[in-house]
CSV table of C-alpha atoms and ligand atoms in Angstrom, one decimal:
chain,number,residue,atom,x,y,z
A,1125,UNK,CA,0.0,0.0,0.0
A,1126,UNK,CA,2.9,2.4,0.2
A,1127,UNK,CA,3.2,2.8,-3.6
A,1128,UNK,CA,5.4,5.1,-5.6
A,1129,UNK,CA,5.2,8.1,-3.4
A,1130,UNK,CA,7.3,6.2,-0.7
A,1131,UNK,CA,4.3,6.2,1.6
A,1132,UNK,CA,3.9,9.9,1.8
A,1133,UNK,CA,0.2,9.8,1.3
A,1134,UNK,CA,-0.1,7.8,4.4
A,1135,UNK,CA,1.6,10.7,6.3
A,1136,UNK,CA,1.5,14.5,6.0
A,1137,UNK,CA,0.3,14.6,2.4
A,1138,UNK,CA,-2.6,12.5,3.2
A,1139,UNK,CA,-3.9,14.4,6.3
A,1140,UNK,CA,-6.2,17.0,4.7
A,1141,UNK,CA,-8.0,14.2,2.8
A,1142,UNK,CA,-8.1,11.9,5.8
A,1143,UNK,CA,-9.7,14.7,7.9
A,1144,UNK,CA,-12.3,15.2,5.2
A,1145,UNK,CA,-13.0,11.5,5.1
A,1146,UNK,CA,-13.3,11.4,8.9
A,1147,UNK,CA,-15.7,14.3,8.8
A,1148,UNK,CA,-17.9,12.4,6.3
A,1149,UNK,CA,-17.7,9.4,8.6
A,1150,UNK,CA,-18.9,11.4,11.5
A,1151,UNK,CA,-21.7,12.9,9.4
A,1152,UNK,CA,-22.9,9.4,8.2
A,1153,UNK,CA,-22.8,8.0,11.7
A,1154,UNK,CA,-24.8,11.1,13.1
A,1155,UNK,CA,-27.4,10.6,10.4
A,1156,UNK,CA,-28.0,7.0,11.5
A,1157,UNK,CA,-28.3,7.8,15.2
A,1158,UNK,CA,-31.6,7.8,16.9
A,1159,UNK,CA,-30.7,7.9,20.6
A,1160,UNK,CA,-27.8,8.2,23.0
A,1161,UNK,CA,-26.8,4.6,22.7
A,1162,UNK,CA,-27.6,1.8,20.2
A,1163,UNK,CA,-28.6,-0.6,23.0
A,1164,UNK,CA,-26.1,-3.4,22.1
A,1165,UNK,CA,-25.3,-5.7,25.1
A,1166,UNK,CA,-21.7,-6.4,26.1
A,1167,UNK,CA,-22.1,-9.9,24.6
A,1168,UNK,CA,-23.3,-8.5,21.3
A,1169,UNK,CA,-20.3,-6.0,21.2
A,1170,UNK,CA,-17.9,-8.8,22.0
A,1171,UNK,CA,-19.2,-10.8,19.1
A,1172,UNK,CA,-19.0,-7.9,16.7
A,1173,UNK,CA,-15.6,-6.9,17.9
A,1174,UNK,CA,-14.4,-10.5,17.6
A,1175,UNK,CA,-14.8,-10.0,13.9
A,1176,UNK,CA,-12.2,-7.2,13.9
A,1177,UNK,CA,-8.7,-8.4,12.8
A,1178,UNK,CA,-6.4,-6.3,14.9
A,1179,UNK,CA,-3.5,-6.6,12.5
A,1180,UNK,CA,-4.7,-7.5,8.9
A,1181,UNK,CA,-1.8,-8.5,6.6
A,1182,UNK,CA,-3.1,-6.3,3.8
A,1183,UNK,CA,-4.8,-2.8,4.3
A,1184,UNK,CA,-8.1,-2.0,2.8
A,1185,UNK,CA,-7.4,1.7,2.4
A,1186,UNK,CA,-8.6,4.5,4.5
A,1187,UNK,CA,-12.2,4.9,3.0
A,1188,UNK,CA,-12.9,1.2,3.6
A,1189,UNK,CA,-11.4,1.2,7.1
A,1190,UNK,CA,-13.5,4.2,8.1
A,1191,UNK,CA,-16.5,2.5,6.6
A,1192,UNK,CA,-15.8,-0.6,8.6
A,1193,UNK,CA,-14.1,0.0,11.9
A,1194,UNK,CA,-14.8,3.7,11.9
A,1195,UNK,CA,-18.6,3.2,11.7
A,1196,UNK,CA,-18.5,0.3,14.0
A,1197,UNK,CA,-16.9,2.5,16.8
A,1198,UNK,CA,-19.1,5.4,16.2
A,1199,UNK,CA,-22.3,3.4,15.8
A,1200,UNK,CA,-21.8,1.6,19.1
A,1201,UNK,CA,-20.6,4.5,21.2
A,1202,UNK,CA,-22.5,6.6,23.7
A,1203,UNK,CA,-23.3,10.0,22.3
A,1204,UNK,CA,-22.4,12.5,25.0
A,1205,UNK,CA,-24.1,15.2,22.9
A,1206,UNK,CA,-27.5,13.5,23.2
A,1207,UNK,CA,-29.7,15.1,25.9
A,1208,UNK,CA,-30.6,11.7,27.3
A,1209,UNK,CA,-26.9,10.9,27.7
A,1210,UNK,CA,-26.6,11.9,31.4
A,1211,UNK,CA,-24.8,9.4,33.4
A,1212,UNK,CA,-21.3,10.7,34.0
A,1213,UNK,CA,-19.1,13.8,33.7
A,1214,UNK,CA,-18.7,12.8,30.2
A,1215,UNK,CA,-19.0,15.8,28.0
A,1216,UNK,CA,-19.6,16.6,24.4
A,1217,UNK,CA,-16.5,18.4,23.3
A,1218,UNK,CA,-16.8,21.9,21.8
A,1219,UNK,CA,-16.5,21.9,18.0
A,1220,UNK,CA,-13.7,24.4,18.3
A,1221,UNK,CA,-11.9,22.0,20.6
A,1222,UNK,CA,-12.3,19.1,18.2
A,1223,UNK,CA,-10.8,21.3,15.4
A,1224,UNK,CA,-7.9,22.1,17.6
A,1225,UNK,CA,-7.5,18.5,18.6
A,1226,UNK,CA,-7.1,17.6,14.9
A,1227,UNK,CA,-4.3,20.2,14.6
A,1228,UNK,CA,-2.7,18.7,17.7
A,1229,UNK,CA,-2.8,15.2,16.3
A,1230,UNK,CA,-1.7,16.2,12.8
A,1231,UNK,CA,1.3,18.1,14.0
A,1232,UNK,CA,2.2,16.1,17.2
A,1233,UNK,CA,4.2,18.6,19.1
A,1234,UNK,CA,5.4,17.0,22.3
A,1235,UNK,CA,5.9,18.8,25.6
A,1236,UNK,CA,9.0,16.8,26.9
A,1237,UNK,CA,11.4,19.2,25.5
A,1238,UNK,CA,11.3,22.6,24.0
A,1239,UNK,CA,12.7,21.5,20.6
A,1240,UNK,CA,9.8,19.1,20.1
A,1241,UNK,CA,7.2,21.7,21.0
A,1242,UNK,CA,8.6,25.2,21.1
A,1243,UNK,CA,5.4,27.2,20.8
A,1244,UNK,CA,3.5,24.4,22.6
A,1245,UNK,CA,5.7,24.8,25.6
A,1246,UNK,CA,5.0,28.5,25.9
A,1247,UNK,CA,1.3,28.1,25.1
A,1248,UNK,CA,0.8,25.5,27.7
A,1249,UNK,CA,2.5,27.7,30.3
A,1250,UNK,CA,0.2,30.5,29.2
A,1251,UNK,CA,-2.8,28.3,29.9
A,1252,UNK,CA,-1.4,27.4,33.3
A,1253,UNK,CA,-0.8,30.9,34.2
A,1254,UNK,CA,-4.3,31.9,33.0
A,1255,UNK,CA,-5.8,29.2,35.2
A,1256,UNK,CA,-3.8,30.2,38.1
A,1257,UNK,CA,-4.9,33.8,37.7
A,1258,UNK,CA,-8.5,32.6,37.7
A,1259,UNK,CA,-7.8,30.7,40.9
A,1260,UNK,CA,-6.7,34.0,42.4
A,1261,UNK,CA,-2.9,33.5,42.4
A,1262,UNK,CA,-0.2,35.6,41.0
A,1263,UNK,CA,0.3,34.0,37.5
A,1264,UNK,CA,4.0,35.0,37.6
A,1265,UNK,CA,4.5,33.0,40.8
A,1266,UNK,CA,2.2,30.1,40.4
A,1267,UNK,CA,3.0,27.1,38.2
A,1268,UNK,CA,1.6,23.9,37.0
A,1269,UNK,CA,1.3,21.5,34.1
A,1270,UNK,CA,-1.4,20.0,31.9
A,1271,UNK,CA,-2.3,16.5,33.0
A,1272,UNK,CA,-4.3,13.6,31.8
A,1273,UNK,CA,-7.0,14.5,34.2
A,1274,UNK,CA,-8.0,14.8,37.9
A,1275,UNK,CA,-6.5,11.4,38.8
A,1276,UNK,CA,-3.0,12.4,37.7
A,1277,UNK,CA,-3.5,15.9,39.2
A,1278,UNK,CA,-4.5,14.5,42.6
A,1279,UNK,CA,-1.6,12.1,42.5
A,1280,UNK,CA,0.7,15.1,41.9
A,1281,UNK,CA,-0.9,17.1,44.7
A,1282,UNK,CA,-0.4,14.3,47.2
A,1283,UNK,CA,3.1,13.5,46.0
A,1284,UNK,CA,4.2,17.1,46.6
A,1285,UNK,CA,2.4,17.1,49.9
A,1286,UNK,CA,4.2,13.9,51.0
A,1287,UNK,CA,7.5,15.2,49.9
A,1288,UNK,CA,7.0,18.5,51.6
A,1289,UNK,CA,6.2,16.7,54.9
A,1290,UNK,CA,9.4,14.6,54.5
A,1291,UNK,CA,11.4,17.7,53.7
A,1292,UNK,CA,10.4,19.1,57.0
A,1293,UNK,CA,12.2,16.3,58.7
A,1294,UNK,CA,15.2,16.7,56.4
A,1295,UNK,CA,14.4,13.8,54.1
A,1296,UNK,CA,14.3,13.8,50.4
A,1297,UNK,CA,11.9,11.2,49.3
A,1298,UNK,CA,12.9,11.2,45.6
A,1299,UNK,CA,16.3,10.2,46.6
A,1300,UNK,CA,16.0,8.3,49.9
A,1301,UNK,CA,12.6,6.7,49.8
A,1302,UNK,CA,10.0,7.0,52.4
A,1303,UNK,CA,11.9,6.2,55.5
A,1304,UNK,CA,10.7,5.0,58.9
A,1305,UNK,CA,8.4,8.1,59.7
A,1306,UNK,CA,6.1,7.5,56.7
A,1307,UNK,CA,4.0,4.9,58.6
A,1308,UNK,CA,2.6,7.8,60.6
A,1309,UNK,CA,1.7,10.1,57.7
A,1310,UNK,CA,-2.0,10.6,57.1
A,1311,UNK,CA,-4.2,12.2,54.4
A,1312,UNK,CA,-7.5,13.8,55.3
A,1313,UNK,CA,-10.4,14.2,53.1
A,1314,UNK,CA,-14.2,13.9,53.2
A,1315,UNK,CA,-15.9,10.5,52.8
A,1316,UNK,CA,-17.1,11.8,49.4
A,1317,UNK,CA,-13.6,12.5,48.0
A,1318,UNK,CA,-12.8,10.9,44.8
A,1319,UNK,CA,-11.4,7.4,44.9
A,1320,UNK,CA,-8.1,8.5,43.3
A,1321,UNK,CA,-7.2,10.1,46.6
A,1322,UNK,CA,-7.0,6.7,48.2
A,1323,UNK,CA,-5.4,5.2,45.1
A,1324,UNK,CA,-2.8,8.0,45.1
A,1325,UNK,CA,-1.9,7.3,48.8
A,1326,UNK,CA,-1.5,3.6,47.8
A,1327,UNK,CA,0.8,4.6,44.9
A,1328,UNK,CA,2.8,6.9,47.0
A,1329,UNK,CA,3.6,4.2,49.4
A,1330,UNK,CA,1.5,5.6,52.2
A,1331,UNK,CA,-1.1,2.9,51.8
A,1332,UNK,CA,-4.8,3.4,51.2
A,1333,UNK,CA,-5.4,3.1,55.0
A,1334,UNK,CA,-3.4,6.3,55.5
A,1335,UNK,CA,-6.4,8.2,54.1
A,1336,UNK,CA,-8.8,9.3,56.9
A,1337,UNK,CA,-12.3,9.9,55.4
A,1338,UNK,CA,-14.2,12.5,57.4
A,1339,UNK,CA,-17.9,12.8,57.7
A,1340,UNK,CA,-20.1,15.2,55.8
A,1341,UNK,CA,-23.1,17.4,56.6
A,1342,UNK,CA,-26.6,17.2,55.2
A,1343,UNK,CA,-25.3,19.2,52.1
A,1344,UNK,CA,-22.5,16.5,51.6
A,1345,UNK,CA,-19.7,18.9,52.6
A,1346,UNK,CA,-16.9,18.0,54.8
A,1347,UNK,CA,-17.6,19.1,58.4
A,1348,UNK,CA,-14.8,21.2,59.7
A,1349,UNK,CA,-15.6,20.0,63.3
A,1350,UNK,CA,-14.8,16.5,62.2
A,1351,UNK,CA,-11.4,17.7,60.9
A,1352,UNK,CA,-10.7,19.3,64.2
A,1353,UNK,CA,-11.5,16.0,66.1
A,1354,UNK,CA,-9.5,14.0,63.7
A,1355,UNK,CA,-6.4,16.3,64.0
A,1356,UNK,CA,-6.7,16.0,67.9
A,1357,UNK,CA,-6.9,12.3,67.6
A,1358,UNK,CA,-4.0,12.0,65.3
A,1359,UNK,CA,-2.0,14.3,67.6
A,1360,UNK,CA,-2.6,12.0,70.6
A,1361,UNK,CA,-1.8,8.9,68.5
A,1362,UNK,CA,1.5,10.4,67.3
A,1363,UNK,CA,0.3,10.4,63.6
A,1364,UNK,CA,1.3,13.1,61.3
A,1365,UNK,CA,-1.3,14.6,58.9
A,1366,UNK,CA,0.5,15.6,55.7
A,1367,UNK,CA,-2.4,16.7,53.4
A,1368,UNK,CA,-5.9,17.9,53.5
A,1369,UNK,CA,-7.9,17.3,50.3
A,1370,UNK,CA,-10.9,19.4,49.8
A,1371,UNK,CA,-13.3,18.5,47.1
A,1372,UNK,CA,-14.9,21.3,45.0
A,1373,UNK,CA,-17.5,19.3,43.2
A,1374,UNK,CA,-18.0,15.7,44.6
A,1375,UNK,CA,-18.5,13.4,41.8
A,1376,UNK,CA,-22.0,12.3,42.7
A,1377,UNK,CA,-23.5,15.4,44.4
A,1378,UNK,CA,-21.3,18.2,43.1
A,1379,UNK,CA,-21.1,19.4,46.6
A,1380,UNK,CA,-18.2,21.8,47.5
A,1381,UNK,CA,-16.4,21.5,50.8
A,1382,UNK,CA,-16.2,24.7,52.9
A,1383,UNK,CA,-13.0,26.0,51.5
A,1384,UNK,CA,-12.4,29.0,53.8
A,1385,UNK,CA,-13.0,27.0,57.0
A,1386,UNK,CA,-10.8,24.2,55.8
A,1387,UNK,CA,-8.0,26.5,54.5
A,1388,UNK,CA,-7.9,28.1,58.0
A,1389,UNK,CA,-7.4,24.9,59.7
A,1390,UNK,CA,-4.9,23.6,57.1
A,1391,UNK,CA,-2.9,26.8,57.7
A,1392,UNK,CA,-3.0,26.4,61.5
A,1393,UNK,CA,-2.0,22.7,61.4
A,1394,UNK,CA,0.7,23.2,58.6
A,1395,UNK,CA,-1.1,20.9,56.3
A,1396,UNK,CA,-0.8,20.9,52.5
A,1397,UNK,CA,-4.2,21.9,51.1
A,1398,UNK,CA,-5.1,20.2,47.8
A,1399,UNK,CA,-8.3,21.3,46.3
A,1400,UNK,CA,-9.8,18.7,43.9
A,1401,UNK,CA,-11.8,20.9,41.6
A,1402,UNK,CA,-11.7,18.3,38.8
A,1403,UNK,CA,-15.4,19.0,38.3
A,1404,UNK,CA,-16.2,22.3,40.0
A,1405,UNK,CA,-13.1,24.0,38.3
A,1406,UNK,CA,-15.3,25.2,35.5
A,1407,UNK,CA,-16.9,27.5,37.9
A,1408,UNK,CA,-13.7,29.6,37.7
A,1409,UNK,CA,-15.1,31.0,34.4
A,1410,UNK,CA,-18.6,31.8,35.5
A,1411,UNK,CA,-19.7,35.3,36.4
A,1412,UNK,CA,-22.7,34.1,38.4
A,1413,UNK,CA,-21.3,31.1,40.3
A,1414,UNK,CA,-17.5,31.8,40.8
A,1415,UNK,CA,-18.3,32.6,44.5
A,1416,UNK,CA,-19.0,29.0,45.1
A,1417,UNK,CA,-15.2,28.5,44.9
A,1418,UNK,CA,-14.3,31.3,47.3
A,1419,UNK,CA,-11.3,30.2,49.4
A,1420,UNK,CA,-9.7,28.1,46.6
A,1421,UNK,CA,-7.0,30.6,46.5
A,1422,UNK,CA,-5.7,29.5,49.9
A,1423,UNK,CA,-4.8,26.1,48.4
A,1424,UNK,CA,-1.2,25.0,47.9
A,1425,UNK,CA,-2.3,22.9,44.9
A,1426,UNK,CA,-5.5,22.6,42.7
A,1427,UNK,CA,-6.7,20.0,40.2
A,1428,UNK,CA,-9.0,21.3,37.5
A,1429,UNK,CA,-10.3,19.1,34.7
A,1430,UNK,CA,-10.9,20.8,31.4
A,1431,UNK,CA,-12.5,17.6,29.9
A,1432,UNK,CA,-15.5,17.8,32.2
A,1433,UNK,CA,-17.3,21.1,32.7
A,1434,UNK,CA,-15.2,22.8,30.1
A,1435,UNK,CA,-16.0,20.6,27.1
A,1436,UNK,CA,-12.6,19.5,26.0
A,1437,UNK,CA,-11.7,16.1,24.6
A,1438,UNK,CA,-10.6,13.6,27.1
A,1439,UNK,CA,-7.1,13.8,28.5
A,1440,UNK,CA,-7.2,17.5,29.4
A,1441,UNK,CA,-6.7,18.4,33.0
A,1442,UNK,CA,-4.5,20.8,34.9
A,1443,UNK,CA,-2.4,20.6,38.1
A,1444,UNK,CA,-1.8,24.0,39.5
A,1445,UNK,CA,0.4,25.1,42.5
A,1446,UNK,CA,0.4,28.5,44.1
A,1447,UNK,CA,4.2,28.8,43.7
A,1448,UNK,CA,6.1,27.1,40.9
A,1449,UNK,CA,9.0,26.5,43.4
A,1450,UNK,CA,6.8,23.9,44.9
A,1451,UNK,CA,7.3,21.7,41.8
A,1452,UNK,CA,10.9,21.2,42.6
A,1453,UNK,CA,10.6,17.6,43.8
A,1454,UNK,CA,9.5,16.6,40.3
A,1455,UNK,CA,12.6,18.2,38.6
A,1456,UNK,CA,14.7,15.9,36.4
A,1457,UNK,CA,17.7,16.5,34.3
A,1458,UNK,CA,18.0,14.3,31.2
A,1459,UNK,CA,20.9,15.1,28.9
A,1460,UNK,CA,18.9,14.6,25.7
A,1461,UNK,CA,15.9,16.5,26.8
A,1462,UNK,CA,16.7,19.4,29.2
A,1463,UNK,CA,20.4,20.0,29.5
A,1464,UNK,CA,21.3,23.4,31.0
A,1465,UNK,CA,22.2,26.3,28.7
A,1466,UNK,CA,25.5,25.8,27.0
A,1467,UNK,CA,28.2,28.1,28.1
A,1468,UNK,CA,28.2,31.4,26.3
A,1469,UNK,CA,24.6,30.8,24.8
A,1470,UNK,CA,22.5,33.9,24.1
A,1471,UNK,CA,20.1,34.5,26.9
A,1472,UNK,CA,17.2,34.6,24.4
A,1473,UNK,CA,17.9,30.9,23.8
A,1474,UNK,CA,17.4,29.7,27.4
A,1475,UNK,CA,14.8,27.0,26.7
A,1476,UNK,CA,12.1,26.1,29.2
A,1477,UNK,CA,11.5,22.4,29.4
A,1478,UNK,CA,8.4,21.0,31.0
A,1479,UNK,CA,9.6,17.4,31.4
A,1480,UNK,CA,10.6,18.3,35.0
A,1481,UNK,CA,7.0,19.3,35.8
A,1482,UNK,CA,5.1,16.4,34.6
A,1483,UNK,CA,4.9,12.7,35.5
A,1484,UNK,CA,4.7,11.9,31.8
A,1485,UNK,CA,7.5,12.2,29.3
A,1486,UNK,CA,6.1,12.3,25.7
A,1487,UNK,CA,3.1,14.5,26.2
A,1488,UNK,CA,0.3,15.7,24.0
A,1489,UNK,CA,-0.2,19.4,23.3
A,1490,UNK,CA,-3.6,19.1,24.9
A,1491,UNK,CA,-3.4,22.7,26.1
A,1492,UNK,CA,-4.3,23.9,22.5
A,1493,UNK,CA,-7.8,22.7,22.6
A,1494,UNK,CA,-9.0,24.7,25.6
A,1495,UNK,CA,-6.9,27.8,24.4
A,1496,UNK,CA,-8.4,27.7,21.0
A,1497,UNK,CA,-12.0,27.2,22.4
A,1498,UNK,CA,-11.6,30.3,24.5
A,1499,UNK,CA,-10.2,32.3,21.5
A,1500,UNK,CA,-13.3,31.1,19.5
A,1501,UNK,CA,-16.1,31.4,22.1
A,1502,UNK,CA,-14.7,33.8,24.7
A,1503,UNK,CA,-14.7,33.4,28.4
A,1504,UNK,CA,-18.1,35.0,28.8
A,1505,UNK,CA,-19.8,32.4,26.5
A,1506,UNK,CA,-18.0,29.6,28.2
A,1507,UNK,CA,-19.0,30.8,31.6
A,1508,UNK,CA,-22.6,31.1,30.4
A,1509,UNK,CA,-22.5,27.4,29.2
A,1510,UNK,CA,-21.3,26.5,32.8
A,1511,UNK,CA,-24.3,28.4,34.3
A,1512,UNK,CA,-26.6,26.7,31.9
A,1513,UNK,CA,-25.7,23.3,33.2
A,1514,UNK,CA,-26.6,24.5,36.8
A,1515,UNK,CA,-29.9,25.7,35.6
A,1516,UNK,CA,-30.7,22.4,33.8
A,1517,UNK,CA,-29.9,20.6,37.1
A,1518,UNK,CA,-32.2,22.8,39.0
A,1519,UNK,CA,-34.9,22.2,36.4
A,1520,UNK,CA,-34.3,18.5,36.6
A,1521,UNK,CA,-34.6,18.5,40.4
A,1522,UNK,CA,-38.0,20.3,40.1
A,1523,UNK,CA,-39.1,17.7,37.6
A,1524,UNK,CA,-38.1,14.9,40.0
A,1525,UNK,CA,-40.0,16.6,42.9
A,1526,UNK,CA,-43.0,16.9,40.7
A,1527,UNK,CA,-43.1,13.0,40.1
A,1528,UNK,CA,-45.0,11.3,42.9
A,1529,UNK,CA,-42.8,8.2,42.7
A,1530,UNK,CA,-39.4,9.9,42.5
A,1531,UNK,CA,-37.7,11.2,45.6
A,1532,UNK,CA,-34.9,13.8,45.3
A,1533,UNK,CA,-31.9,12.9,47.5
A,1534,UNK,CA,-30.2,16.3,47.6
A,1535,UNK,CA,-30.6,19.8,46.1
A,1536,UNK,CA,-28.2,20.0,43.2
A,1537,UNK,CA,-25.1,22.3,43.5
A,1538,UNK,CA,-23.5,21.7,40.1
A,1539,UNK,CA,-25.0,19.6,37.3
A,1540,UNK,CA,-25.9,16.4,39.1
A,1541,UNK,CA,-29.2,15.3,40.4
A,1542,UNK,CA,-29.4,12.2,42.7
A,1543,UNK,CA,-32.8,10.6,43.3
A,1544,UNK,CA,-34.5,7.3,43.8
A,1545,UNK,CA,-37.6,5.7,42.4
A,1546,UNK,CA,-39.9,4.6,45.2
A,1547,UNK,CA,-41.9,1.5,44.4
A,1548,UNK,CA,-45.3,0.9,45.8
A,1549,UNK,CA,-45.2,-0.5,48.4
A,1550,UNK,CA,-41.8,0.9,49.1
A,1551,UNK,CA,-39.2,-1.2,50.7
A,1552,UNK,CA,-35.5,-0.7,50.4
A,1553,UNK,CA,-34.6,-3.9,48.7
A,1554,UNK,CA,-37.3,-3.7,46.2
A,1555,UNK,CA,-36.5,-0.1,45.6
A,1556,UNK,CA,-32.8,-1.1,44.8
A,1557,UNK,CA,-34.0,-3.7,42.4
A,1558,UNK,CA,-36.4,-1.3,40.6
A,1559,UNK,CA,-33.8,1.4,40.4
A,1560,UNK,CA,-31.1,-0.9,39.0
A,1561,UNK,CA,-33.7,-2.2,36.5
A,1562,UNK,CA,-34.6,1.2,35.3
A,1563,UNK,CA,-31.0,2.1,34.5
A,1564,UNK,CA,-30.5,-1.1,32.7
A,1565,UNK,CA,-33.7,-1.0,30.8
A,1566,UNK,CA,-33.1,2.6,29.6
A,1567,UNK,CA,-29.5,1.6,28.5
A,1568,UNK,CA,-30.6,-1.7,26.8
A,1569,UNK,CA,-33.3,0.1,24.9
A,1570,UNK,CA,-31.0,2.9,23.9
A,1571,UNK,CA,-33.4,5.5,25.2
A,1572,UNK,CA,-31.2,7.1,27.9
A,1573,UNK,CA,-27.9,6.6,29.7
A,1574,UNK,CA,-28.5,7.5,33.3
A,1575,UNK,CA,-26.1,7.1,36.2
A,1576,UNK,CA,-26.5,5.0,39.3
A,1577,UNK,CA,-24.7,5.3,42.5
A,1578,UNK,CA,-25.1,4.3,46.2
A,1579,UNK,CA,-26.1,6.5,49.0
A,1580,UNK,CA,-25.9,4.9,52.4
A,1581,UNK,CA,-25.7,1.5,50.7
A,1582,UNK,CA,-28.8,1.9,48.6
A,1583,UNK,CA,-29.0,2.2,44.9
A,1584,UNK,CA,-29.9,5.6,43.6
A,1585,UNK,CA,-30.2,7.1,40.1
A,1586,UNK,CA,-28.2,10.1,39.0
A,1587,UNK,CA,-28.3,12.5,36.2
A,1588,UNK,CA,-25.1,14.4,35.4
A,1589,UNK,CA,-26.2,17.3,33.3
A,1590,UNK,CA,-23.2,18.7,31.6
A,1591,UNK,CA,-24.6,19.2,28.2
A,1592,UNK,CA,-25.5,22.8,27.9
A,1593,UNK,CA,-27.3,22.2,24.6
A,1594,UNK,CA,-30.1,20.2,26.3
A,1595,UNK,CA,-33.3,22.1,27.0
A,1596,UNK,CA,-35.5,22.3,30.0
A,1597,UNK,CA,-38.0,20.2,28.0
A,1598,UNK,CA,-35.3,17.6,27.4
A,1599,UNK,CA,-34.5,17.2,31.0
A,1600,UNK,CA,-38.2,17.1,32.0
A,1601,UNK,CA,-38.7,14.4,29.3
A,1602,UNK,CA,-35.8,12.5,30.6
A,1603,UNK,CA,-37.1,12.6,34.2
A,1604,UNK,CA,-40.5,11.6,33.0
A,1605,UNK,CA,-39.0,8.7,31.0
A,1606,UNK,CA,-37.3,7.4,34.2
A,1607,UNK,CA,-40.6,7.6,36.2
A,1608,UNK,CA,-42.5,5.8,33.4
A,1609,UNK,CA,-39.8,3.1,33.1
A,1610,UNK,CA,-40.1,2.7,37.0
A,1611,UNK,CA,-43.8,2.3,36.9
A,1612,UNK,CA,-43.4,-0.3,34.1
A,1613,UNK,CA,-40.8,-2.3,35.8
A,1614,UNK,CA,-42.5,-2.2,39.2
A,1615,UNK,CA,-45.6,-4.2,38.1
A,1616,UNK,CA,-46.2,-7.0,40.6
A,1617,UNK,CA,-45.6,-10.4,39.0
A,1618,UNK,CA,-48.7,-11.9,37.3
A,1619,UNK,CA,-49.9,-14.9,39.2
B,1455,PLP,C1,-13.6,13.0,37.6
B,1455,PLP,C2,-13.1,13.3,38.9
B,1455,PLP,C3,-11.7,13.0,39.2
B,1455,PLP,C4,-10.9,12.2,38.3
B,1455,PLP,O1,-10.6,12.9,37.1
B,1455,PLP,P1,-10.2,12.1,35.8
B,1455,PLP,O2,-10.0,13.3,34.9
B,1455,PLP,O3,-11.2,11.2,35.5
B,1455,PLP,O4,-8.9,11.5,36.0
B,1455,PLP,C5,-11.2,13.4,40.4
B,1455,PLP,N1,-11.9,14.0,41.3
B,1455,PLP,C6,-13.3,14.4,41.1
B,1455,PLP,C7,-13.9,15.1,42.1
B,1455,PLP,C8,-13.8,14.0,39.9
B,1455,PLP,O5,-15.1,14.3,39.7
């Protein structure tokens, strides 16, 4: 298939045509779509996919490959742009972001050294500085890096917290390992913190049990009083708290921990404060709701996902620190990537290298997609899209409350609405069964993709409304669909 042009049409020369072919494939798939999901079961998909030869000896050409595998993968995906696709923080990307993503893929600048991504290096730092500015920090002093998402950002926050605690007792973890004190180190967070906090503690050698999960109030926010008591207990037990993780947008409820009260305690106890704003970080761009994040500027580090509330393609998060000096434990020197300046080199040629800020080496220029999105739409419009998701959630909560058999679990803060179908007669085990059945029925019929979670051990349903193109009527129809499905599935068995 390489032919007389030495294979060039399979590389750069072929890219414009390949992008046009991809666009046609997208259009054809969209025209065939009727709902958020095609309804195929895992077994049906396994059978379909078993027919895909991963490494065929001979290629079929791009058009045929798009027609086959391309259509298969689009046809059986979940469409995050459909208004009844509302299970997760799984967003439809902005068209501008998709265009930027194509540019990123086509040119493949990499951020592990300046000479693989010269302008990319500077643009990423511009994005980071801009985000830091919105957090309320001095963009000249603050620092950070683009990450694969909140999981990686949380790991980085806890890594720096751990290393800062070790440094206070004169230990450099990167060189010397954890040492004998590490068994006493603890990480504090709410019981609703993301699971990646525990996983990070495990990866960092502290162990998942080093994470102390604190109770929350009726609004699902960490109780500062619980933190005070935990700190006293730890003090008495000779344990050393090294980090406090505050969540600004818990995954299920969107609740935001009381940042000012937690910041005050973190400061008094000398704790590293990491704010996990993977979800709520989008509020940084809202005129109306920015106040919900008041206090975030007191953090040492912040995680923000751009691939959730800011509509970027997956793999776009940011890890931010209030002072770039705090990133020092991540620094590496690799002769082929980031040697120091050669003696006598012109100052203008001092090259910034980001490899010493990231856990990754080869790294995608993911910063271009949000930057280009903001250039195209503007901050105001993106902030308004954020606001819109909050309005939709408020509307969905009202619709839930208007359905006699649905019970709202919590007032929404961000875009998520947690509720439960109450069968008649209501008993908890039966309700669990009916709620599970609703979710599966809607998925299997391809009518809706709704979330499920557990609250106090019982199955609940969840709508995560991060699609600002949905209308009030769409969300009302979705809630009505859930209620109708529940009524249908809750029929007593015929004798
Ligand atoms: C989604 C989420 C994460 C994980 O982020 P990824 O980008 O999926 O790695 C962490 N924390 C919270 C609160 C989240 O909602």
